């Protein structure tokens, strides 16, 4: 099973250890593209601060992120699973998984990134600021830039098993599974169900959407479950206590969409 995750906007501080080695990251087929993005981002942020802030879409309060990006080559690196924070990663709780679940996380989790393309949670990276929605002056829109590179690399990473896609739309646009891979891909939408005047209403709640996805991944890792298809995933999640609605896609080569229904927001 390969689980595709979004990154977090907020990130922990860089480590104090050795700096980044691009050649040491997983998915080496992305390294040339990673180096190109890194070069332009560092050059941009080491130059005109106001221009860099505008390109990166940073508020005045986030001005310090520009200086941080300028030092990416020398900043200490730490595992990506420690760099990414926020609601989903808090609910996932990588550091509190048992040893077997941590091994499964290292093998199955893939975090998408505007700067790195995609990394394993064990890949050592520095803290940075560069979303997939950024349009760099030289390379252009990063989602489009990564799309061509990912098309060659990600199908191999997906292997022959289930692909569980939990990315937000900005990061999903960088690689969309196609053909046979799409047929064994499942996307998840979390819906909050409440009854108002005797009528059920369902809505997407951003914070709880992220938290529930984090808990789903944690439960799958901790349980040791290994569903091999979207249909098996549905049964696995129901066995773990989730209310799941799903239908097989009408056409071959299309991803499944799973709706996880929740009644309490926490």
C-alpha positions as a LaTeX table, in Angstrom:
\begin{tabular}{lrrr}
\hline
Residue & $x$ (\AA) & $y$ (\AA) & $z$ (\AA) \\
\hline
Unk1 & 0.00 & 0.00 & 0.00 \\
Unk2 & 1.23 & 3.47 & $-0.91$ \\
Unk3 & $-0.31$ & 6.40 & 1.00 \\
Unk4 & $-0.07$ & 9.84 & $-0.60$ \\
Unk5 & $-0.12$ & 12.73 & 1.87 \\
Unk6 & $-0.07$ & 16.52 & 1.59 \\
Unk7 & 2.64 & 18.41 & 3.48 \\
Unk8 & 1.85 & 20.95 & 6.18 \\
Unk9 & 2.14 & 24.71 & 5.75 \\
Unk10 & 3.71 & 25.05 & 9.18 \\
Unk11 & 6.90 & 23.10 & 9.75 \\
Unk12 & 9.19 & 22.31 & 12.63 \\
Unk13 & 12.61 & 23.93 & 12.77 \\
Unk14 & 15.47 & 22.40 & 10.83 \\
Unk15 & 17.72 & 19.97 & 12.65 \\
Unk16 & 21.25 & 20.51 & 13.91 \\
Unk17 & 22.75 & 17.60 & 12.05 \\
Unk18 & 24.27 & 17.33 & 8.59 \\
Unk19 & 22.70 & 19.44 & 5.85 \\
Unk20 & 20.55 & 18.16 & 3.01 \\
Unk21 & 21.94 & 15.71 & 0.47 \\
Unk22 & 19.59 & 15.70 & $-2.50$ \\
Unk23 & 21.21 & 12.53 & $-3.83$ \\
Unk24 & 20.27 & 10.76 & $-0.60$ \\
Unk25 & 16.52 & 11.28 & $-0.97$ \\
Unk26 & 14.12 & 8.53 & $-1.96$ \\
Unk27 & 12.77 & 8.41 & $-5.53$ \\
Unk28 & 16.10 & 9.36 & $-7.15$ \\
Unk29 & 14.35 & 9.90 & $-10.47$ \\
Unk30 & 13.15 & 13.22 & $-9.00$ \\
Unk31 & 16.62 & 14.44 & $-8.00$ \\
Unk32 & 17.42 & 16.49 & $-11.10$ \\
Unk33 & 14.11 & 18.31 & $-10.80$ \\
Unk34 & 14.58 & 18.75 & $-7.05$ \\
Unk35 & 17.99 & 20.34 & $-7.60$ \\
Unk36 & 16.52 & 22.76 & $-10.16$ \\
Unk37 & 13.74 & 23.91 & $-7.81$ \\
Unk38 & 16.18 & 24.18 & $-4.90$ \\
Unk39 & 18.62 & 26.27 & $-6.94$ \\
Unk40 & 15.97 & 28.73 & $-8.06$ \\
Unk41 & 14.32 & 28.97 & $-4.65$ \\
Unk42 & 17.61 & 29.66 & $-2.86$ \\
Unk43 & 18.65 & 32.24 & $-5.47$ \\
Unk44 & 15.26 & 33.95 & $-5.27$ \\
Unk45 & 15.29 & 34.15 & $-1.48$ \\
Unk46 & 18.94 & 35.24 & $-1.27$ \\
Unk47 & 18.15 & 38.22 & $-3.52$ \\
Unk48 & 15.24 & 40.67 & $-3.38$ \\
Unk49 & 13.32 & 39.84 & $-0.20$ \\
Unk50 & 10.16 & 41.64 & $-1.27$ \\
Unk51 & 10.08 & 39.85 & $-4.61$ \\
Unk52 & 10.63 & 36.51 & $-2.89$ \\
Unk53 & 7.84 & 37.22 & $-0.44$ \\
Unk54 & 5.49 & 38.10 & $-3.29$ \\
Unk55 & 6.37 & 34.98 & $-5.30$ \\
Unk56 & 5.93 & 32.71 & $-2.28$ \\
Unk57 & 2.71 & 34.41 & $-1.19$ \\
Unk58 & 4.01 & 35.20 & 2.28 \\
Unk59 & 2.49 & 37.76 & 4.62 \\
Unk60 & 4.56 & 40.34 & 6.47 \\
Unk61 & 4.50 & 38.11 & 9.53 \\
Unk62 & 6.17 & 35.31 & 7.56 \\
Unk63 & 9.03 & 37.43 & 6.26 \\
Unk64 & 11.50 & 35.23 & 8.16 \\
Unk65 & 10.64 & 32.29 & 5.89 \\
Unk66 & 12.52 & 34.01 & 3.06 \\
Unk67 & 15.78 & 34.03 & 5.02 \\
Unk68 & 15.21 & 30.42 & 6.00 \\
Unk69 & 14.84 & 29.40 & 2.35 \\
Unk70 & 18.05 & 31.25 & 1.45 \\
Unk71 & 19.96 & 28.93 & 3.79 \\
Unk72 & 18.46 & 25.62 & 2.67 \\
Unk73 & 21.76 & 24.20 & 1.44 \\
Unk74 & 23.50 & 24.65 & 4.81 \\
Unk75 & 20.62 & 24.21 & 7.27 \\
Unk76 & 20.57 & 21.02 & 9.31 \\
Unk77 & 18.23 & 18.31 & 8.07 \\
Unk78 & 15.93 & 15.94 & 9.97 \\
Unk79 & 13.43 & 13.25 & 8.93 \\
Unk80 & 10.52 & 14.66 & 6.95 \\
Unk81 & 8.14 & 12.99 & 9.39 \\
Unk82 & 9.50 & 15.34 & 12.06 \\
Unk83 & 9.51 & 18.43 & 9.83 \\
Unk84 & 5.84 & 18.26 & 8.85 \\
Unk85 & 3.45 & 19.34 & 11.61 \\
Unk86 & $-0.17$ & 20.46 & 11.69 \\
Unk87 & $-3.55$ & 18.81 & 12.16 \\
Unk88 & $-3.08$ & 15.72 & 9.99 \\
Unk89 & 0.39 & 14.96 & 11.33 \\
Unk90 & $-0.67$ & 15.57 & 14.93 \\
Unk91 & $-3.46$ & 13.01 & 14.50 \\
Unk92 & $-1.10$ & 10.61 & 12.74 \\
Unk93 & 1.42 & 10.85 & 15.57 \\
Unk94 & 4.37 & 9.23 & 13.81 \\
Unk95 & 6.67 & 9.42 & 16.83 \\
Unk96 & 4.21 & 7.52 & 19.04 \\
Unk97 & 3.66 & 4.57 & 16.68 \\
Unk98 & 4.97 & 1.21 & 17.78 \\
Unk99 & 8.12 & $-0.13$ & 16.10 \\
Unk100 & 6.29 & $-2.28$ & 13.54 \\
Unk101 & 3.96 & 0.58 & 12.58 \\
Unk102 & 6.95 & 2.92 & 12.16 \\
Unk103 & 8.50 & 0.44 & 9.73 \\
Unk104 & 5.26 & 0.32 & 7.78 \\
Unk105 & 5.11 & 4.15 & 7.75 \\
Unk106 & 8.66 & 4.38 & 6.38 \\
Unk107 & 7.75 & 2.03 & 3.57 \\
Unk108 & 4.26 & 3.23 & 2.67 \\
Unk109 & 3.94 & 6.98 & 3.32 \\
Unk110 & 4.84 & 9.51 & 0.63 \\
Unk111 & 4.53 & 13.25 & 1.31 \\
Unk112 & 4.11 & 15.56 & $-1.67$ \\
Unk113 & 6.00 & 18.88 & $-1.71$ \\
Unk114 & 6.37 & 21.92 & $-3.90$ \\
Unk115 & 10.14 & 21.85 & $-3.30$ \\
Unk116 & 10.98 & 18.13 & $-3.21$ \\
Unk117 & 8.23 & 16.68 & $-5.38$ \\
Unk118 & 7.61 & 13.84 & $-2.96$ \\
Unk119 & 9.60 & 12.38 & $-0.04$ \\
Unk120 & 9.42 & 9.46 & 2.34 \\
Unk121 & 8.90 & 10.34 & 6.01 \\
Unk122 & 12.40 & 9.04 & 6.71 \\
Unk123 & 14.08 & 11.31 & 4.13 \\
Unk124 & 16.18 & 13.98 & 5.84 \\
Unk125 & 15.21 & 17.51 & 4.74 \\
Unk126 & 15.52 & 21.03 & 6.18 \\
Unk127 & 12.51 & 23.15 & 7.11 \\
Unk128 & 11.35 & 25.25 & 4.13 \\
Unk129 & 8.49 & 27.29 & 2.71 \\
Unk130 & 7.38 & 26.60 & $-0.85$ \\
Unk131 & 3.88 & 25.38 & $-1.61$ \\
Unk132 & 2.80 & 23.54 & $-4.73$ \\
Unk133 & 0.82 & 26.64 & $-5.75$ \\
Unk134 & 3.98 & 28.76 & $-6.15$ \\
Unk135 & 4.96 & 30.01 & $-9.61$ \\
Unk136 & 8.72 & 30.49 & $-9.75$ \\
Unk137 & 10.01 & 33.08 & $-12.26$ \\
Unk138 & 12.16 & 30.55 & $-14.11$ \\
Unk139 & 10.50 & 27.16 & $-13.73$ \\
Unk140 & 6.92 & 28.40 & $-13.68$ \\
Unk141 & 4.00 & 26.87 & $-11.79$ \\
Unk142 & 5.34 & 24.06 & $-9.63$ \\
Unk143 & 2.33 & 21.77 & $-9.96$ \\
Unk144 & 2.76 & 21.80 & $-13.74$ \\
Unk145 & 6.54 & 21.50 & $-13.45$ \\
Unk146 & 6.29 & 18.41 & $-11.26$ \\
Unk147 & 3.53 & 16.82 & $-13.33$ \\
Unk148 & 5.83 & 15.79 & $-16.14$ \\
Unk149 & 8.52 & 14.43 & $-13.83$ \\
Unk150 & 6.07 & 12.56 & $-11.61$ \\
Unk151 & 4.49 & 10.82 & $-14.59$ \\
Unk152 & 7.71 & 8.88 & $-15.10$ \\
Unk153 & 8.57 & 8.18 & $-11.45$ \\
Unk154 & 5.38 & 7.69 & $-9.43$ \\
Unk155 & 3.87 & 4.69 & $-11.26$ \\
Unk156 & 6.94 & 2.67 & $-10.30$ \\
Unk157 & 6.69 & 3.87 & $-6.69$ \\
Unk158 & 3.04 & 2.78 & $-6.64$ \\
Unk159 & 4.09 & $-0.80$ & $-7.39$ \\
Unk160 & 1.26 & $-3.30$ & $-7.81$ \\
Unk161 & $-0.75$ & $-2.55$ & $-4.67$ \\
Unk162 & $-3.36$ & $-0.17$ & $-3.34$ \\
Unk163 & $-2.79$ & 3.59 & $-3.62$ \\
Unk164 & $-4.55$ & 5.58 & $-0.90$ \\
Unk165 & $-4.65$ & 9.22 & $-2.00$ \\
Unk166 & $-5.22$ & 11.66 & 0.87 \\
Unk167 & $-3.72$ & 14.74 & $-0.80$ \\
Unk168 & $-5.38$ & 18.14 & $-1.02$ \\
Unk169 & $-6.31$ & 19.34 & $-4.51$ \\
Unk170 & $-3.18$ & 21.50 & $-5.01$ \\
Unk171 & $-0.89$ & 18.54 & $-4.43$ \\
Unk172 & $-3.11$ & 16.04 & $-6.22$ \\
Unk173 & $-2.69$ & 18.11 & $-9.39$ \\
Unk174 & 1.05 & 17.28 & $-9.47$ \\
Unk175 & 0.35 & 13.62 & $-10.20$ \\
Unk176 & $-2.92$ & 11.96 & $-11.10$ \\
Unk177 & $-2.82$ & 8.16 & $-11.29$ \\
Unk178 & $-3.89$ & 6.90 & $-14.69$ \\
Unk179 & $-4.97$ & 3.65 & $-16.26$ \\
Unk180 & $-4.31$ & 0.51 & $-14.25$ \\
Unk181 & $-2.82$ & 2.47 & $-11.33$ \\
Unk182 & $-5.93$ & 4.66 & $-11.12$ \\
Unk183 & $-8.10$ & 1.55 & $-10.94$ \\
Unk184 & $-6.45$ & 0.55 & $-7.66$ \\
Unk185 & $-6.42$ & 4.09 & $-6.24$ \\
Unk186 & $-8.84$ & 5.30 & $-3.57$ \\
Unk187 & $-9.43$ & 8.93 & $-2.61$ \\
Unk188 & $-11.07$ & 9.82 & 0.68 \\
Unk189 & $-13.53$ & 12.57 & 1.52 \\
Unk190 & $-14.53$ & 13.16 & 5.14 \\
Unk191 & $-18.11$ & 14.36 & 5.61 \\
Unk192 & $-19.64$ & 15.68 & 8.82 \\
Unk193 & $-23.21$ & 14.42 & 9.20 \\
Unk194 & $-25.72$ & 16.25 & 11.35 \\
Unk195 & $-29.51$ & 16.23 & 11.55 \\
Unk196 & $-31.19$ & 19.64 & 11.31 \\
Unk197 & $-34.97$ & 19.79 & 11.66 \\
Unk198 & $-35.17$ & 16.10 & 10.97 \\
Unk199 & $-33.08$ & 16.31 & 7.80 \\
Unk200 & $-29.55$ & 14.97 & 7.51 \\
Unk201 & $-27.04$ & 17.47 & 6.21 \\
Unk202 & $-23.46$ & 16.64 & 5.27 \\
Unk203 & $-20.57$ & 19.05 & 4.95 \\
Unk204 & $-16.80$ & 19.09 & 4.65 \\
Unk205 & $-15.05$ & 20.56 & 7.70 \\
Unk206 & $-11.43$ & 21.35 & 6.87 \\
Unk207 & $-9.88$ & 20.85 & 10.31 \\
Unk208 & $-11.71$ & 17.62 & 10.99 \\
Unk209 & $-11.12$ & 16.40 & 7.45 \\
Unk210 & $-7.38$ & 16.57 & 8.10 \\
Unk211 & $-7.59$ & 15.11 & 11.59 \\
Unk212 & $-9.71$ & 12.17 & 10.45 \\
Unk213 & $-7.33$ & 11.40 & 7.60 \\
Unk214 & $-4.46$ & 11.39 & 10.07 \\
Unk215 & $-6.32$ & 8.98 & 12.33 \\
Unk216 & $-7.18$ & 6.72 & 9.40 \\
Unk217 & $-3.51$ & 6.40 & 8.45 \\
Unk218 & $-2.50$ & 5.81 & 12.06 \\
Unk219 & $-5.13$ & 3.10 & 12.52 \\
Unk220 & $-4.09$ & 1.36 & 9.31 \\
Unk221 & $-0.42$ & 1.41 & 10.32 \\
Unk222 & $-1.07$ & 0.26 & 13.87 \\
Unk223 & $-3.43$ & $-2.52$ & 12.82 \\
Unk224 & $-0.96$ & $-3.99$ & 10.34 \\
Unk225 & $-3.77$ & $-4.24$ & 7.81 \\
Unk226 & $-2.64$ & $-4.62$ & 4.21 \\
Unk227 & $-5.64$ & $-4.09$ & 1.89 \\
Unk228 & $-4.67$ & $-4.75$ & $-1.71$ \\
Unk229 & $-7.57$ & $-3.01$ & $-3.45$ \\
Unk230 & $-10.03$ & $-0.16$ & $-2.82$ \\
Unk231 & $-12.77$ & $-2.70$ & $-2.10$ \\
Unk232 & $-10.60$ & $-4.37$ & 0.54 \\
Unk233 & $-9.78$ & $-0.94$ & 2.00 \\
Unk234 & $-13.48$ & $-0.23$ & 2.48 \\
Unk235 & $-13.91$ & $-3.43$ & 4.46 \\
Unk236 & $-10.75$ & $-2.79$ & 6.45 \\
Unk237 & $-11.86$ & 0.70 & 7.46 \\
Unk238 & $-15.29$ & $-0.56$ & 8.45 \\
Unk239 & $-13.58$ & $-3.19$ & 10.57 \\
Unk240 & $-11.61$ & $-0.41$ & 12.27 \\
Unk241 & $-14.87$ & 1.34 & 13.20 \\
Unk242 & $-15.25$ & 3.90 & 10.40 \\
Unk243 & $-18.53$ & 4.56 & 8.63 \\
Unk244 & $-17.61$ & 4.34 & 4.95 \\
Unk245 & $-19.69$ & 4.74 & 1.82 \\
Unk246 & $-18.19$ & 3.81 & $-1.54$ \\
Unk247 & $-19.09$ & 2.75 & $-5.03$ \\
Unk248 & $-16.89$ & 1.20 & $-7.66$ \\
Unk249 & $-16.21$ & 3.65 & $-10.52$ \\
Unk250 & $-18.42$ & 3.28 & $-13.57$ \\
Unk251 & $-15.43$ & 3.04 & $-15.91$ \\
Unk252 & $-12.20$ & 1.09 & $-15.72$ \\
Unk253 & $-9.11$ & 3.15 & $-15.05$ \\
Unk254 & $-10.90$ & 5.52 & $-12.67$ \\
Unk255 & $-10.13$ & 5.97 & $-8.97$ \\
Unk256 & $-12.58$ & 4.98 & $-6.27$ \\
Unk257 & $-13.98$ & 7.71 & $-4.02$ \\
Unk258 & $-14.62$ & 6.78 & $-0.41$ \\
Unk259 & $-16.79$ & 8.93 & 1.86 \\
Unk260 & $-15.99$ & 8.59 & 5.55 \\
Unk261 & $-18.99$ & 9.82 & 7.52 \\
Unk262 & $-18.46$ & 11.34 & 10.98 \\
Unk263 & $-20.98$ & 12.71 & 13.43 \\
Unk264 & $-18.66$ & 14.31 & 15.96 \\
Unk265 & $-16.04$ & 16.96 & 15.29 \\
Unk266 & $-12.92$ & 16.78 & 17.44 \\
\hline
\end{tabular}
